[in-house]
CSV table of C-alpha atoms and ligand atoms in Angstrom, one decimal:
chain,number,residue,atom,x,y,z
A,1145,UNK,CA,0.7,26.5,-14.6
A,1146,UNK,CA,-0.5,29.4,-15.4
A,1147,UNK,CA,-4.3,28.7,-17.5
A,1148,UNK,CA,-4.0,25.7,-15.5
A,1149,UNK,CA,-7.6,25.7,-13.0
A,1150,UNK,CA,-6.3,25.2,-9.9
A,1151,UNK,CA,-7.8,22.2,-7.3
A,1152,UNK,CA,-6.5,21.5,-4.0
A,1153,UNK,CA,-7.4,18.2,-1.0
A,1154,UNK,CA,-6.4,16.9,1.8
A,1155,UNK,CA,-5.3,13.4,3.6
A,1156,UNK,CA,-5.4,14.2,7.6
A,1157,UNK,CA,-2.5,12.6,9.1
A,1158,UNK,CA,-3.6,9.0,10.1
A,1159,UNK,CA,-0.5,7.3,9.8
A,1160,UNK,CA,0.3,4.8,6.7
A,1161,UNK,CA,-2.6,4.2,4.4
A,1162,UNK,CA,-4.5,1.5,2.6
A,1163,UNK,CA,-4.9,0.5,-1.2
A,1164,UNK,CA,-8.1,1.9,-0.4
A,1165,UNK,CA,-7.1,5.5,0.2
A,1166,UNK,CA,-4.3,4.2,-3.1
A,1167,UNK,CA,-7.5,3.0,-5.6
A,1168,UNK,CA,-9.8,5.6,-4.3
A,1169,UNK,CA,-8.1,8.9,-3.7
A,1170,UNK,CA,-4.1,8.2,-5.1
A,1171,UNK,CA,-5.3,6.8,-8.5
A,1172,UNK,CA,-7.3,10.5,-8.8
A,1173,UNK,CA,-5.1,13.3,-8.1
A,1174,UNK,CA,-2.2,11.2,-10.0
A,1175,UNK,CA,-4.3,11.8,-12.9
A,1176,UNK,CA,-5.4,15.2,-12.3
A,1177,UNK,CA,-1.7,16.8,-11.8
A,1178,UNK,CA,-1.4,16.2,-15.5
A,1179,UNK,CA,-4.9,18.1,-16.1
A,1180,UNK,CA,-4.8,21.7,-13.2
A,1181,UNK,CA,-2.8,23.2,-10.6
A,1182,UNK,CA,-2.7,21.2,-8.2
A,1183,UNK,CA,-2.5,21.7,-5.0
A,1184,UNK,CA,-2.0,18.6,-1.5
A,1185,UNK,CA,-1.9,19.1,1.9
A,1186,UNK,CA,-1.2,17.0,4.9
A,1187,UNK,CA,-3.9,18.2,7.1
A,1188,UNK,CA,-2.1,18.2,10.6
A,1189,UNK,CA,-4.4,21.4,12.3
A,1190,UNK,CA,-7.4,18.8,11.3
A,1191,UNK,CA,-5.2,16.5,13.1
A,1192,UNK,CA,-5.9,17.9,16.3
A,1193,UNK,CA,-9.5,18.8,16.1
A,1194,UNK,CA,-10.7,15.8,17.4
A,1195,UNK,CA,-6.5,13.6,18.2
A,1196,UNK,CA,-5.6,18.0,20.1
A,1197,UNK,CA,-4.4,14.2,23.2
A,1198,UNK,CA,-3.0,11.6,21.1
A,1199,UNK,CA,-0.2,13.4,19.4
A,1200,UNK,CA,3.2,11.6,21.2
A,1201,UNK,CA,2.3,10.1,16.2
A,1202,UNK,CA,1.8,13.4,14.5
A,1203,UNK,CA,5.4,13.4,13.3
A,1204,UNK,CA,5.5,9.7,12.4
A,1205,UNK,CA,2.3,10.2,11.0
A,1206,UNK,CA,2.9,13.4,8.3
A,1207,UNK,CA,5.8,11.8,7.4
A,1208,UNK,CA,4.1,8.4,6.2
A,1209,UNK,CA,1.4,10.0,4.7
A,1210,UNK,CA,4.1,12.2,2.5
A,1211,UNK,CA,6.1,8.9,1.9
A,1212,UNK,CA,2.6,7.1,1.3
A,1213,UNK,CA,1.8,10.0,-1.8
A,1214,UNK,CA,5.3,9.9,-3.6
A,1215,UNK,CA,5.3,6.1,-4.1
A,1216,UNK,CA,1.9,6.3,-5.6
A,1217,UNK,CA,3.5,8.7,-7.5
A,1218,UNK,CA,1.8,12.8,-6.6
A,1219,UNK,CA,5.2,14.0,-7.8
A,1220,UNK,CA,6.7,16.9,-6.0
A,1221,UNK,CA,7.3,19.1,-9.7
A,1222,UNK,CA,3.9,18.8,-11.0
A,1223,UNK,CA,1.9,19.2,-8.2
A,1224,UNK,CA,2.6,21.4,-5.4
A,1225,UNK,CA,3.2,19.1,-2.0
A,1226,UNK,CA,2.1,21.0,1.8
A,1227,UNK,CA,1.7,20.3,5.0
A,1228,UNK,CA,-1.4,23.0,6.4
A,1229,UNK,CA,0.7,24.1,9.9
A,1230,UNK,CA,3.0,25.3,7.5
A,1231,UNK,CA,1.4,27.4,5.7
A,1232,UNK,CA,-0.1,30.0,8.2
A,1233,UNK,CA,-1.7,32.2,5.6
A,1234,UNK,CA,-5.2,29.5,6.2
A,1235,UNK,CA,-4.8,30.1,9.5
A,1236,UNK,CA,-5.2,34.1,8.9
A,1237,UNK,CA,-7.8,32.9,5.9
A,1238,UNK,CA,-9.9,31.1,8.4
A,1239,UNK,CA,-9.7,34.4,10.8
A,1240,UNK,CA,-11.8,36.5,8.4
A,1241,UNK,CA,-13.7,34.1,7.1
A,1242,UNK,CA,-15.1,32.6,10.7
A,1243,UNK,CA,-15.9,36.8,10.9
A,1244,UNK,CA,-18.3,36.1,8.5
A,1245,UNK,CA,-20.1,33.1,8.9
A,1246,UNK,CA,-23.1,32.5,10.8
A,1247,UNK,CA,-22.8,30.5,13.6
A,1248,UNK,CA,-25.7,28.0,12.3
A,1249,UNK,CA,-24.9,27.4,8.9
A,1250,UNK,CA,-21.6,25.6,11.0
A,1251,UNK,CA,-24.5,23.9,13.2
A,1252,UNK,CA,-25.7,22.3,10.8
A,1253,UNK,CA,-22.7,20.8,8.8
A,1254,UNK,CA,-23.8,17.0,8.6
A,1255,UNK,CA,-20.0,15.8,9.5
A,1256,UNK,CA,-20.3,17.7,13.4
A,1257,UNK,CA,-24.0,16.4,13.4
A,1258,UNK,CA,-22.6,13.0,13.2
A,1259,UNK,CA,-20.5,13.5,15.8
A,1260,UNK,CA,-22.8,14.7,18.2
A,1261,UNK,CA,-24.1,11.5,17.2
A,1262,UNK,CA,-21.5,9.1,18.4
A,1263,UNK,CA,-20.9,11.3,21.5
A,1264,UNK,CA,-23.9,11.5,23.0
A,1265,UNK,CA,-23.9,7.4,22.7
A,1266,UNK,CA,-21.2,7.5,24.1
A,1267,UNK,CA,-22.3,9.5,26.0
A,1268,UNK,CA,-20.0,11.9,26.3
A,1269,UNK,CA,-20.9,16.0,27.0
A,1270,UNK,CA,-21.8,18.1,23.1
A,1271,UNK,CA,-20.2,20.5,25.5
A,1272,UNK,CA,-16.8,18.5,25.6
A,1273,UNK,CA,-16.8,19.5,21.4
A,1274,UNK,CA,-13.9,21.8,21.1
A,1275,UNK,CA,-13.7,25.1,19.7
A,1276,UNK,CA,-11.4,23.9,16.8
A,1277,UNK,CA,-13.7,21.3,16.1
A,1278,UNK,CA,-16.9,23.1,16.0
A,1279,UNK,CA,-14.5,25.8,14.0
A,1280,UNK,CA,-13.5,22.6,11.1
A,1281,UNK,CA,-16.1,23.5,8.6
A,1282,UNK,CA,-14.5,27.1,8.2
A,1283,UNK,CA,-11.3,26.3,8.0
A,1284,UNK,CA,-10.9,23.5,5.5
A,1285,UNK,CA,-13.3,26.5,3.8
A,1286,UNK,CA,-10.5,28.2,4.5
A,1287,UNK,CA,-7.5,25.1,2.8
A,1288,UNK,CA,-9.7,26.0,0.3
A,1289,UNK,CA,-10.2,29.2,-0.8
A,1290,UNK,CA,-6.6,30.5,0.6
A,1291,UNK,CA,-5.8,29.4,-3.3
A,1292,UNK,CA,-9.4,30.8,-5.1
A,1293,UNK,CA,-9.2,26.8,-5.4
A,1294,UNK,CA,-11.7,26.1,-8.7
A,1295,UNK,CA,-12.8,22.4,-7.8
A,1296,UNK,CA,-11.7,20.2,-4.8
A,1297,UNK,CA,-11.5,16.9,-5.9
A,1298,UNK,CA,-14.0,14.9,-2.8
A,1299,UNK,CA,-15.3,12.3,-1.9
A,1300,UNK,CA,-19.2,11.6,-1.7
A,1301,UNK,CA,-18.7,12.2,2.0
A,1302,UNK,CA,-17.2,15.3,2.5
A,1303,UNK,CA,-19.5,17.4,-0.1
A,1304,UNK,CA,-21.1,19.0,2.4
A,1305,UNK,CA,-18.0,21.1,2.5
A,1306,UNK,CA,-17.8,22.0,-0.3
A,1307,UNK,CA,-21.5,23.1,-1.0
A,1308,UNK,CA,-20.3,25.2,2.6
A,1309,UNK,CA,-17.1,27.0,1.2
A,1310,UNK,CA,-19.1,28.1,-2.1
A,1311,UNK,CA,-21.4,29.8,0.3
A,1312,UNK,CA,-18.8,31.4,2.2
A,1313,UNK,CA,-17.5,32.5,-0.8
A,1314,UNK,CA,-20.8,34.0,-1.7
A,1315,UNK,CA,-21.4,36.0,1.3
A,1316,UNK,CA,-17.8,37.6,1.5
A,1317,UNK,CA,-18.1,38.8,-2.5
A,1318,UNK,CA,-21.8,40.1,-1.1
A,1319,UNK,CA,-20.4,41.8,1.8
A,1320,UNK,CA,-18.1,43.8,-0.1
A,1321,UNK,CA,-19.1,43.7,-2.9
A,1322,UNK,CA,-17.0,41.8,-4.7
A,1323,UNK,CA,-16.5,38.9,-6.8
A,1324,UNK,CA,-13.0,38.2,-5.3
A,1325,UNK,CA,-13.2,34.2,-3.9
A,1326,UNK,CA,-14.1,31.8,-6.8
A,1327,UNK,CA,-17.1,29.7,-5.9
A,1328,UNK,CA,-14.8,26.4,-6.2
A,1329,UNK,CA,-16.5,22.6,-7.3
A,1330,UNK,CA,-17.0,19.4,-5.8
A,1331,UNK,CA,-14.7,17.4,-8.2
A,1332,UNK,CA,-17.1,13.7,-7.5
A,1333,UNK,CA,-14.1,10.4,-6.9
A,1334,UNK,CA,-16.3,7.3,-7.2
A,1335,UNK,CA,-15.8,5.4,-4.0
A,1336,UNK,CA,-13.2,3.0,-4.1
A,1337,UNK,CA,-13.6,-0.4,-5.0
A,1338,UNK,CA,-11.0,-2.1,-2.7
A,1339,UNK,CA,-13.2,-3.7,0.2
A,1340,UNK,CA,-11.7,-4.7,3.3
A,1341,UNK,CA,-10.6,-8.5,3.1
A,1342,UNK,CA,-13.5,-8.7,5.7
A,1343,UNK,CA,-15.9,-8.0,2.7
A,1344,UNK,CA,-16.3,-4.8,4.6
A,1345,UNK,CA,-15.3,-0.5,4.0
A,1346,UNK,CA,-11.3,-0.2,4.1
A,1347,UNK,CA,-10.8,0.8,7.0
A,1348,UNK,CA,-7.7,0.8,9.6
A,1349,UNK,CA,-9.3,0.3,12.2
A,1350,UNK,CA,-11.3,-2.3,11.1
A,1351,UNK,CA,-7.6,-4.1,10.5
A,1352,UNK,CA,-9.1,-5.7,7.5
A,1353,UNK,CA,-6.4,-3.4,5.5
A,1354,UNK,CA,-3.5,-3.3,3.0
A,1355,UNK,CA,-1.2,-1.3,3.7
A,1356,UNK,CA,0.4,0.9,0.4
A,1357,UNK,CA,3.9,0.1,2.2
A,1358,UNK,CA,3.0,-3.8,3.9
A,1359,UNK,CA,5.8,-6.5,3.1
A,1360,UNK,CA,4.9,-8.6,0.7
A,1361,UNK,CA,5.2,-11.7,2.9
A,1362,UNK,CA,2.1,-9.9,5.4
A,1363,UNK,CA,1.0,-9.3,2.0
A,1364,UNK,CA,0.3,-13.1,1.5
A,1365,UNK,CA,-0.7,-13.0,5.2
A,1366,UNK,CA,-3.3,-11.2,4.9
A,1367,UNK,CA,-4.7,-12.0,1.7
A,1368,UNK,CA,-4.7,-15.5,2.4
A,1369,UNK,CA,-6.7,-14.0,5.9
A,1370,UNK,CA,-10.1,-13.1,3.0
A,1371,UNK,CA,-13.6,-14.2,3.1
A,1372,UNK,CA,-14.3,-16.4,-0.3
A,1373,UNK,CA,-17.7,-17.5,-2.0
A,1374,UNK,CA,-19.0,-18.8,2.0
A,1375,UNK,CA,-21.3,-21.9,-0.1
A,1376,UNK,CA,-17.5,-23.6,-1.9
A,1377,UNK,CA,-16.0,-25.5,1.7
A,1378,UNK,CA,-14.0,-28.5,1.0
A,1379,UNK,CA,-11.7,-27.8,-2.6
A,1380,UNK,CA,-13.7,-30.2,-5.1
A,1381,UNK,CA,-17.1,-28.0,-4.5
A,1382,UNK,CA,-17.4,-26.1,-7.1
A,1383,UNK,CA,-17.5,-21.9,-6.9
A,1384,UNK,CA,-19.1,-18.9,-7.5
A,1385,UNK,CA,-17.5,-15.9,-8.0
A,1386,UNK,CA,-20.3,-13.8,-7.7
A,1387,UNK,CA,-20.2,-14.6,-4.5
A,1388,UNK,CA,-16.5,-13.5,-4.0
A,1389,UNK,CA,-16.5,-11.2,-3.6
A,1390,UNK,CA,-13.3,-9.3,-2.0
A,1391,UNK,CA,-10.4,-12.0,-3.2
A,1392,UNK,CA,-12.8,-12.9,-6.3
A,1393,UNK,CA,-13.0,-8.4,-6.6
A,1394,UNK,CA,-9.5,-7.7,-6.1
A,1395,UNK,CA,-8.9,-10.1,-8.5
A,1396,UNK,CA,-11.3,-7.4,-11.1
A,1397,UNK,CA,-8.8,-4.9,-9.8
A,1398,UNK,CA,-5.4,-6.2,-10.2
A,1399,UNK,CA,-5.8,-9.0,-13.0
A,1400,UNK,CA,-5.7,-8.7,-16.7
A,1401,UNK,CA,-8.5,-9.9,-18.7
A,1402,UNK,CA,-6.9,-13.0,-19.3
A,1403,UNK,CA,-6.1,-13.7,-15.7
A,1404,UNK,CA,-10.1,-12.4,-14.1
A,1405,UNK,CA,-11.5,-15.0,-17.3
A,1406,UNK,CA,-8.7,-18.0,-15.6
A,1407,UNK,CA,-9.8,-17.6,-12.4
A,1408,UNK,CA,-13.8,-17.6,-12.9
A,1409,UNK,CA,-13.4,-20.5,-14.7
A,1410,UNK,CA,-10.9,-22.1,-12.5
A,1411,UNK,CA,-13.0,-21.7,-9.7
A,1412,UNK,CA,-16.3,-22.7,-11.5
A,1413,UNK,CA,-14.7,-26.0,-12.1
A,1414,UNK,CA,-13.6,-26.5,-8.8
A,1415,UNK,CA,-10.6,-27.1,-11.3
A,1416,UNK,CA,-9.1,-24.2,-8.9
A,1417,UNK,CA,-8.9,-24.6,-4.7
A,1418,UNK,CA,-9.3,-20.6,-2.7
A,1419,UNK,CA,-5.3,-21.3,-1.7
A,1420,UNK,CA,-4.2,-21.4,-5.1
A,1421,UNK,CA,-6.0,-18.2,-6.0
A,1422,UNK,CA,-5.2,-16.7,-3.6
A,1423,UNK,CA,-1.7,-17.1,-3.7
A,1424,UNK,CA,-1.9,-16.4,-7.1
A,1425,UNK,CA,-4.2,-13.5,-5.9
A,1426,UNK,CA,-0.9,-12.5,-3.7
A,1427,UNK,CA,1.6,-13.0,-6.3
A,1428,UNK,CA,-0.7,-10.3,-8.7
A,1429,UNK,CA,-0.6,-7.7,-6.2
A,1430,UNK,CA,2.9,-8.1,-5.6
A,1431,UNK,CA,4.3,-7.6,-8.5
A,1432,UNK,CA,1.8,-4.6,-9.0
A,1433,UNK,CA,2.8,-3.1,-6.0
A,1434,UNK,CA,6.4,-3.7,-6.3
A,1435,UNK,CA,7.3,-0.1,-7.9
A,1436,UNK,CA,5.7,1.5,-5.8
A,1437,UNK,CA,7.2,-0.2,-2.7
A,1438,UNK,CA,10.4,0.6,-4.7
A,1439,UNK,CA,9.8,4.2,-4.5
A,1440,UNK,CA,8.6,4.2,-1.1
A,1441,UNK,CA,12.0,2.8,-0.4
A,1442,UNK,CA,13.8,5.4,-1.7
A,1443,UNK,CA,12.6,8.5,0.1
A,1444,UNK,CA,12.2,6.5,3.5
A,1445,UNK,CA,16.5,6.4,3.3
A,1446,UNK,CA,16.6,9.7,1.9
A,1447,UNK,CA,14.7,11.9,5.3
A,1448,UNK,CA,16.3,14.8,4.2
A,1449,UNK,CA,15.0,14.5,0.6
A,1450,UNK,CA,11.4,14.2,2.2
A,1451,UNK,CA,12.4,17.0,4.1
A,1452,UNK,CA,13.0,18.9,1.2
A,1453,UNK,CA,10.0,17.8,-0.6
A,1454,UNK,CA,7.8,19.5,1.7
A,1455,UNK,CA,9.0,22.3,2.9
A,1456,UNK,CA,9.3,23.5,-0.7
A,1457,UNK,CA,6.0,22.6,-1.3
A,1458,UNK,CA,5.0,24.0,0.8
A,1459,UNK,CA,6.4,27.3,0.5
A,1460,UNK,CA,5.8,28.1,-2.6
A,1461,UNK,CA,1.5,27.7,-1.3
A,1462,UNK,CA,2.6,29.9,1.2
A,1463,UNK,CA,3.6,33.0,-2.0
A,1464,UNK,CA,-0.2,31.9,-3.5
A,1465,UNK,CA,-1.5,32.4,-0.3
A,1466,UNK,CA,-0.3,34.8,0.6
A,1467,UNK,CA,-1.3,36.8,-2.3
A,1468,UNK,CA,-5.4,35.8,-1.6
A,1469,UNK,CA,-4.6,36.7,1.5
A,1470,UNK,CA,-3.9,40.3,0.6
A,1471,UNK,CA,-6.2,40.2,-2.2
A,1472,UNK,CA,-8.7,39.9,0.7
A,1473,UNK,CA,-7.2,41.9,3.9
A,1474,UNK,CA,-7.4,44.0,0.3
A,1475,UNK,CA,-11.4,43.7,-0.5
A,1476,UNK,CA,-12.3,44.0,3.4
A,1477,UNK,CA,-10.3,46.9,3.3
A,1478,UNK,CA,-8.3,46.9,7.0
A,1479,UNK,CA,-5.9,49.2,7.4
A,1480,UNK,CA,-2.4,49.0,5.9
B,2415,LIG,N1,-12.1,17.6,5.9
B,2415,LIG,C1,-10.9,16.6,4.9
B,2415,LIG,C2,-11.4,15.0,5.4
B,2415,LIG,O1,-11.6,14.9,6.4
B,2415,LIG,C3,-10.3,16.7,5.1
B,2415,LIG,C4,-9.5,17.9,4.3
B,2415,LIG,C5,-9.4,19.4,5.0
B,2415,LIG,C6,-9.4,18.7,2.5
B,2415,LIG,N2,-9.5,20.0,4.5
B,2415,LIG,C7,-9.6,19.6,3.2
B,2415,LIG,C8,-10.8,18.0,1.3
B,2415,LIG,C9,-9.4,20.8,1.8
B,2415,LIG,C10,-10.5,19.0,0.6
B,2415,LIG,C11,-10.0,19.8,0.7
B,2415,LIG,O2,-10.8,14.0,4.3
B,2416,SF4,FE1,-13.3,-16.4,-5.0
B,2416,SF4,FE2,-10.9,-17.5,-6.1
B,2416,SF4,FE3,-12.4,-19.5,-4.5
B,2416,SF4,FE4,-13.6,-19.1,-6.1
B,2416,SF4,S1,-11.8,-19.9,-6.1
B,2416,SF4,S2,-14.3,-18.5,-4.2
B,2416,SF4,S3,-12.8,-16.4,-7.1
B,2416,SF4,S4,-11.3,-17.4,-3.5
């Protein structure tokens, strides 16, 4: 582990994850954990920045995210998996970083600007924005700097936050005349190829997703609702897979080259109807997900084990975060 570069990334505990998460994020993490010393965390404090008054599902959501990660192949023997609130050192680092971060650096954060717009549209007062939510980019900075992380695998929407993290790291180093913090770089993740069943971005709130943990029956039912080539109304109409972004798109993810060719021919020549095409696709999807779902089930039935994984990972994360925090405290010249 010693001379590997470090990466860290996290997700809010939003509940059961879908295939957009799997193909967009998790598969990438599973690959990265081979090459980097990896920290992956469930951002429960970040969840509170907006959902402080909706905590009834929080425990379950943490558990479900953890189960989906483990099922997808995030391996506790290779990566450090932790819960943010189990690593108080991050909160302590956050205090020190908050002192040196100019207020206007936080104000220009694009996510907060978006949020301000949403609140305005909802006719909510911007002054209802909590102190914690306002400071969320600095908390994210503390997450990242807690391990003196070299790279942060994120989607394009989070790059501005990593830039802010670099700015804060640099400012810290300048103020305290040190080279203490590494300036981390974003490791851009490709946007997920998975569209939602209705053709929009796959998302929980759009009710167009397939969950990693859905049963085979539910998966099949959902796939039946997927949109297809609009011009193909009857079975003997010839179709065009290029106009069938969702179902044919899924075939490209789940099918072999040969499968894709067969579907393409069957569609264009009207020898295969959409119902049959979807049926076959559902089988393919279920086959691919079967080992992941079986693994999830095993963990699900072993509450003690998943608890242990989260506790152990958090202990390891704390050890490193404490080392980094103690160093920062020295550099700042706090009394000790
Ligand atoms: N802000 C990220 C999101 O909303 C989650 C997150 C919090 C994160 N801290 C992080 C991601 C640190 C990467 C690194 O998706
Ligand atoms: Fe799409 Fe398959 Fe129907 Fe062709 S046959 S339009 S690829 S669902």
